[in-house]
């Protein structure tokens, strides 16, 4: 069980000042920005940022009168990078107005740290005599331990209580924050509580549904040489063979290097070190285990990706089925971003008849939108996503499951839904719990991975990035689907897309790298490279591209 260390006292600003100017002084003079996934940059530039985030989370905890989380990870980035994100009391990402505060505090000179802290206290009207608590976790990067110590140094300097949970996945840290704040209604705030909750619910569903088809419970899992490998090894102990997970890239190689969910999704190829046999179900998760994609190769050695869009559809379709069987009138909805494949959106709205919303990139936007439904499924196509159930949906499901006056079919479907609630990590996308969710659905449907893939075909698509002088030169609207600055760029994009059947393209500045990202999709595979190059060239010329100028290939040639 987690235990809080360090008792609250009043702040000693001169002590904090001393730490800021000496032990945790700025080693990096560039600007760091709290982006979609917190601060993320070279690990060597982050010590002062972590110290200051330790200070800040204590204030945040006092404002929210709740436990706040601090996760040290750079997710799918290579080992050389690191990062930190703050987790708000309900497991959400830090509130936007505090991202600005965090950025300010992270960037001021060492001797200004105290005055900024005092400014925050005053502006936010913080009662600094209140008790505070912070939960801090880290991924397996070699830089993560020192960085977590810098954060602890900040937390201790503010005399706050804290729990250092050590090496955990990002979703586990979110789970801890929520279970600490919800008085255990959500789950027991310990790793054992996490594993038990998801594995027991999973086993219950598997036991009560019959695999009457092609389903195989074998999964080859690429753990990106990250923390997910440790977590899956642990999970296996709780699953007792209910799922046969073979783990690859479990830490012997370099973190996220030619492996992991992001690599597989972007390159559309298998990762290093995973046995390639036709039709074997494979899974890649990312370095902090909050993203997941499925894939297989066919007998012609062709690679087939089942990304976040497919997972969302599989999950939403299954939930709809259970809602129908249990006669529950709950509003189910799905949330995507502009990156979702056009055919997936058409399939959801036209074939599944499930309302689908589009929001801008970044988990917080998807999560927030999904909360508008009784049951909201959200996934980015990169494999980050989950399902959120509102309180009244949860109560209705439990009541139906236990209502003996209803038919056994109705009750059983509601019972299954109640187990699904426990398999899902509602606090944030969780590769491990998402895998269990996918597996239990495939099991219930009796599907192999090929059958799953057959429901619809993706439009050919491509993502590229262009380095620009200033990524803020690109401003978008309409959930990133339309570029309003530079002014002429959208007109150019519109001209290009009309040349291609089912053509669609958008550009946006990255929230995690100094680049502009470009997405293109169209009907014909042979057009995709050309289309991507044309949009890239337009971005390069109109948005201040640097480096090598994109070349438009003749049809069918690679860029
Ligand atoms: C971050 C986001 C992810 C988004 C990605 C986009 C969170 C926790 N993570 O990893 O949702 O897809 O950024 O990156 O919000 P980009 O802005 O560089 O394209
Ligand atoms: Zn991640």
Short mmCIF file of N, CA and C in Angstrom, two decimals, residues 286-356:
data_model
loop_
_atom_site.label_atom_id
_atom_site.label_comp_id
_atom_site.label_asym_id
_atom_site.label_seq_id
_atom_site.Cartn_x
_atom_site.Cartn_y
_atom_site.Cartn_z
N UNK A 286 4.17 1.58 -26.58
CA UNK A 286 5.27 2.56 -26.63
C UNK A 286 6.04 2.56 -25.31
N UNK A 287 7.04 3.45 -25.23
CA UNK A 287 8.01 3.42 -24.13
C UNK A 287 7.43 3.64 -22.75
N UNK A 288 6.26 4.27 -22.64
CA UNK A 288 5.65 4.43 -21.31
C UNK A 288 4.30 3.73 -21.23
N UNK A 289 4.03 2.90 -22.25
CA UNK A 289 2.88 1.98 -22.26
C UNK A 289 1.52 2.68 -22.22
N UNK A 290 1.41 3.81 -22.93
CA UNK A 290 0.07 4.40 -23.03
C UNK A 290 -0.47 4.35 -24.47
N UNK A 291 0.27 3.73 -25.38
CA UNK A 291 -0.23 3.58 -26.75
C UNK A 291 -0.09 2.13 -27.18
N UNK A 292 -0.98 1.71 -28.06
CA UNK A 292 -0.93 0.33 -28.55
C UNK A 292 -1.41 0.26 -29.99
N UNK A 293 -0.72 -0.52 -30.80
CA UNK A 293 -1.23 -0.86 -32.14
C UNK A 293 -1.08 -2.36 -32.34
N UNK A 294 -1.97 -2.93 -33.17
CA UNK A 294 -1.91 -4.35 -33.53
C UNK A 294 -1.44 -4.45 -34.99
N UNK A 295 -0.90 -5.57 -35.38
CA UNK A 295 -0.51 -5.79 -36.77
C UNK A 295 -0.21 -7.25 -37.02
N UNK A 296 -0.13 -7.60 -38.30
CA UNK A 296 0.29 -8.94 -38.70
C UNK A 296 0.83 -8.86 -40.11
N UNK A 297 1.51 -9.91 -40.53
CA UNK A 297 1.88 -9.97 -41.95
C UNK A 297 1.13 -11.14 -42.58
N UNK A 298 0.81 -11.00 -43.87
CA UNK A 298 0.10 -12.10 -44.53
C UNK A 298 1.09 -13.03 -45.21
N UNK A 299 0.57 -14.01 -45.95
CA UNK A 299 1.47 -15.01 -46.54
C UNK A 299 2.33 -14.42 -47.66
N UNK A 300 1.97 -13.22 -48.15
CA UNK A 300 2.81 -12.56 -49.16
C UNK A 300 3.79 -11.58 -48.51
N UNK A 301 3.87 -11.69 -47.20
CA UNK A 301 4.77 -10.84 -46.43
C UNK A 301 4.31 -9.38 -46.38
N UNK A 302 3.06 -9.19 -46.69
CA UNK A 302 2.54 -7.82 -46.66
C UNK A 302 2.12 -7.47 -45.23
N UNK A 303 2.46 -6.24 -44.85
CA UNK A 303 2.21 -5.80 -43.48
C UNK A 303 0.80 -5.20 -43.35
N UNK A 304 0.08 -5.56 -42.30
CA UNK A 304 -1.26 -5.02 -42.06
C UNK A 304 -1.31 -4.40 -40.67
N UNK A 305 -1.65 -3.12 -40.63
CA UNK A 305 -1.69 -2.40 -39.36
C UNK A 305 -3.13 -2.24 -38.88
N UNK A 306 -3.36 -2.49 -37.59
CA UNK A 306 -4.66 -2.21 -36.98
C UNK A 306 -4.39 -1.20 -35.88
N UNK A 307 -4.65 0.07 -36.21
CA UNK A 307 -4.22 1.15 -35.32
C UNK A 307 -5.35 1.59 -34.38
N UNK A 308 -5.19 2.77 -33.81
CA UNK A 308 -6.18 3.27 -32.86
C UNK A 308 -7.58 3.39 -33.45
N UNK A 309 -7.66 3.72 -34.74
CA UNK A 309 -8.99 3.83 -35.37
C UNK A 309 -9.72 2.49 -35.32
N UNK A 310 -8.98 1.45 -35.63
CA UNK A 310 -9.59 0.10 -35.65
C UNK A 310 -9.96 -0.35 -34.24
N UNK A 311 -9.09 -0.03 -33.29
CA UNK A 311 -9.39 -0.43 -31.91
C UNK A 311 -10.66 0.28 -31.46
N UNK A 312 -10.76 1.57 -31.77
CA UNK A 312 -11.94 2.35 -31.38
C UNK A 312 -13.20 1.73 -31.95
N UNK A 313 -13.13 1.33 -33.21
CA UNK A 313 -14.31 0.77 -33.87
C UNK A 313 -14.69 -0.57 -33.26
N UNK A 314 -13.68 -1.39 -33.02
CA UNK A 314 -13.93 -2.70 -32.41
C UNK A 314 -14.63 -2.52 -31.06
N UNK A 315 -14.10 -1.60 -30.27
CA UNK A 315 -14.62 -1.38 -28.92
C UNK A 315 -16.03 -0.78 -28.98
N UNK A 316 -16.21 0.24 -29.81
CA UNK A 316 -17.52 0.90 -29.87
C UNK A 316 -18.58 -0.07 -30.37
N UNK A 317 -18.23 -0.87 -31.35
CA UNK A 317 -19.18 -1.85 -31.91
C UNK A 317 -19.60 -2.85 -30.82
N UNK A 318 -18.63 -3.32 -30.06
CA UNK A 318 -18.91 -4.30 -29.00
C UNK A 318 -19.79 -3.68 -27.90
N UNK A 319 -19.45 -2.45 -27.53
CA UNK A 319 -20.25 -1.79 -26.48
C UNK A 319 -21.68 -1.57 -26.96
N UNK A 320 -21.81 -1.24 -28.24
CA UNK A 320 -23.16 -1.03 -28.79
C UNK A 320 -23.97 -2.33 -28.71
N UNK A 321 -23.30 -3.42 -29.05
CA UNK A 321 -23.95 -4.75 -28.99
C UNK A 321 -24.42 -5.05 -27.56
N UNK A 322 -23.55 -4.80 -26.59
CA UNK A 322 -23.91 -5.07 -25.19
C UNK A 322 -25.04 -4.16 -24.72
N UNK A 323 -25.01 -2.92 -25.17
CA UNK A 323 -26.09 -1.99 -24.79
C UNK A 323 -27.41 -2.46 -25.37
N UNK A 324 -27.37 -2.94 -26.61
CA UNK A 324 -28.61 -3.43 -27.23
C UNK A 324 -29.13 -4.66 -26.49
N UNK A 325 -28.22 -5.59 -26.20
CA UNK A 325 -28.64 -6.82 -25.51
C UNK A 325 -29.20 -6.53 -24.13
N UNK A 326 -28.65 -5.53 -23.48
CA UNK A 326 -29.10 -5.24 -22.12
C UNK A 326 -30.24 -4.21 -22.10
N UNK A 327 -30.67 -3.79 -23.30
CA UNK A 327 -31.75 -2.80 -23.46
C UNK A 327 -31.45 -1.53 -22.69
N UNK A 328 -30.20 -1.14 -22.68
CA UNK A 328 -29.85 0.07 -21.94
C UNK A 328 -29.82 1.26 -22.89
N UNK A 329 -30.50 2.31 -22.48
CA UNK A 329 -30.59 3.46 -23.35
C UNK A 329 -29.53 4.50 -22.95
N UNK A 330 -28.28 4.13 -23.15
CA UNK A 330 -27.20 5.05 -22.79
C UNK A 330 -26.57 5.58 -24.07
N UNK A 331 -26.17 6.86 -24.03
CA UNK A 331 -25.62 7.43 -25.25
C UNK A 331 -24.15 7.08 -25.41
N UNK A 332 -23.89 6.36 -26.51
CA UNK A 332 -22.52 5.93 -26.80
C UNK A 332 -21.98 6.83 -27.90
N UNK A 333 -20.76 7.31 -27.75
CA UNK A 333 -20.17 8.16 -28.79
C UNK A 333 -18.69 7.88 -28.94
N UNK A 334 -18.16 8.29 -30.08
CA UNK A 334 -16.75 8.04 -30.35
C UNK A 334 -16.05 9.35 -30.70
N UNK A 335 -14.84 9.51 -30.23
CA UNK A 335 -14.10 10.74 -30.50
C UNK A 335 -12.79 10.40 -31.21
N UNK A 336 -12.53 11.13 -32.30
CA UNK A 336 -11.31 10.93 -33.09
C UNK A 336 -10.62 12.28 -33.29
N UNK A 337 -9.47 12.25 -33.96
CA UNK A 337 -8.84 13.50 -34.39
C UNK A 337 -8.79 13.49 -35.92
N UNK A 338 -8.26 14.58 -36.48
CA UNK A 338 -8.18 14.68 -37.94
C UNK A 338 -7.31 13.57 -38.53
N UNK A 339 -6.46 12.96 -37.72
CA UNK A 339 -5.60 11.88 -38.22
C UNK A 339 -6.37 10.58 -38.48
N UNK A 340 -7.60 10.51 -37.99
CA UNK A 340 -8.36 9.26 -38.19
C UNK A 340 -8.57 9.03 -39.67
N UNK A 341 -8.41 7.83 -40.10
CA UNK A 341 -8.58 7.52 -41.51
C UNK A 341 -10.02 7.84 -41.94
N UNK A 342 -10.16 8.49 -43.10
CA UNK A 342 -11.48 8.90 -43.58
C UNK A 342 -12.46 7.75 -43.64
N UNK A 343 -11.97 6.58 -44.04
CA UNK A 343 -12.89 5.43 -44.15
C UNK A 343 -13.34 4.94 -42.78
N UNK A 344 -12.53 5.16 -41.75
CA UNK A 344 -12.95 4.73 -40.41
C UNK A 344 -14.11 5.61 -39.95
N UNK A 345 -14.03 6.90 -40.24
CA UNK A 345 -15.08 7.83 -39.82
C UNK A 345 -16.39 7.49 -40.53
N UNK A 346 -16.28 7.20 -41.83
CA UNK A 346 -17.47 6.84 -42.60
C UNK A 346 -18.07 5.55 -42.04
N UNK A 347 -17.23 4.58 -41.72
CA UNK A 347 -17.71 3.29 -41.21
C UNK A 347 -18.44 3.48 -39.87
N UNK A 348 -17.88 4.31 -39.00
CA UNK A 348 -18.51 4.52 -37.69
C UNK A 348 -19.88 5.17 -37.84
N UNK A 349 -19.93 6.23 -38.66
CA UNK A 349 -21.21 6.92 -38.71
C UNK A 349 -22.21 6.20 -39.62
N UNK A 350 -21.76 5.65 -40.75
CA UNK A 350 -22.73 5.07 -41.70
C UNK A 350 -23.07 3.62 -41.40
N UNK A 351 -22.09 2.83 -41.00
CA UNK A 351 -22.38 1.40 -40.78
C UNK A 351 -22.75 1.13 -39.32
N UNK A 352 -21.97 1.68 -38.42
CA UNK A 352 -22.26 1.42 -36.99
C UNK A 352 -23.33 2.36 -36.44
N UNK A 353 -23.56 3.45 -37.14
CA UNK A 353 -24.52 4.46 -36.66
C UNK A 353 -24.22 4.95 -35.25
N UNK A 354 -22.96 5.19 -35.01
CA UNK A 354 -22.56 5.73 -33.70
C UNK A 354 -22.10 7.17 -33.93
N UNK A 355 -22.56 8.12 -33.10
CA UNK A 355 -22.12 9.50 -33.30
C UNK A 355 -20.60 9.61 -33.14
N UNK A 356 -19.99 10.37 -34.05
CA UNK A 356 -18.53 10.51 -33.98
C UNK A 356 -18.16 11.98 -33.99
#
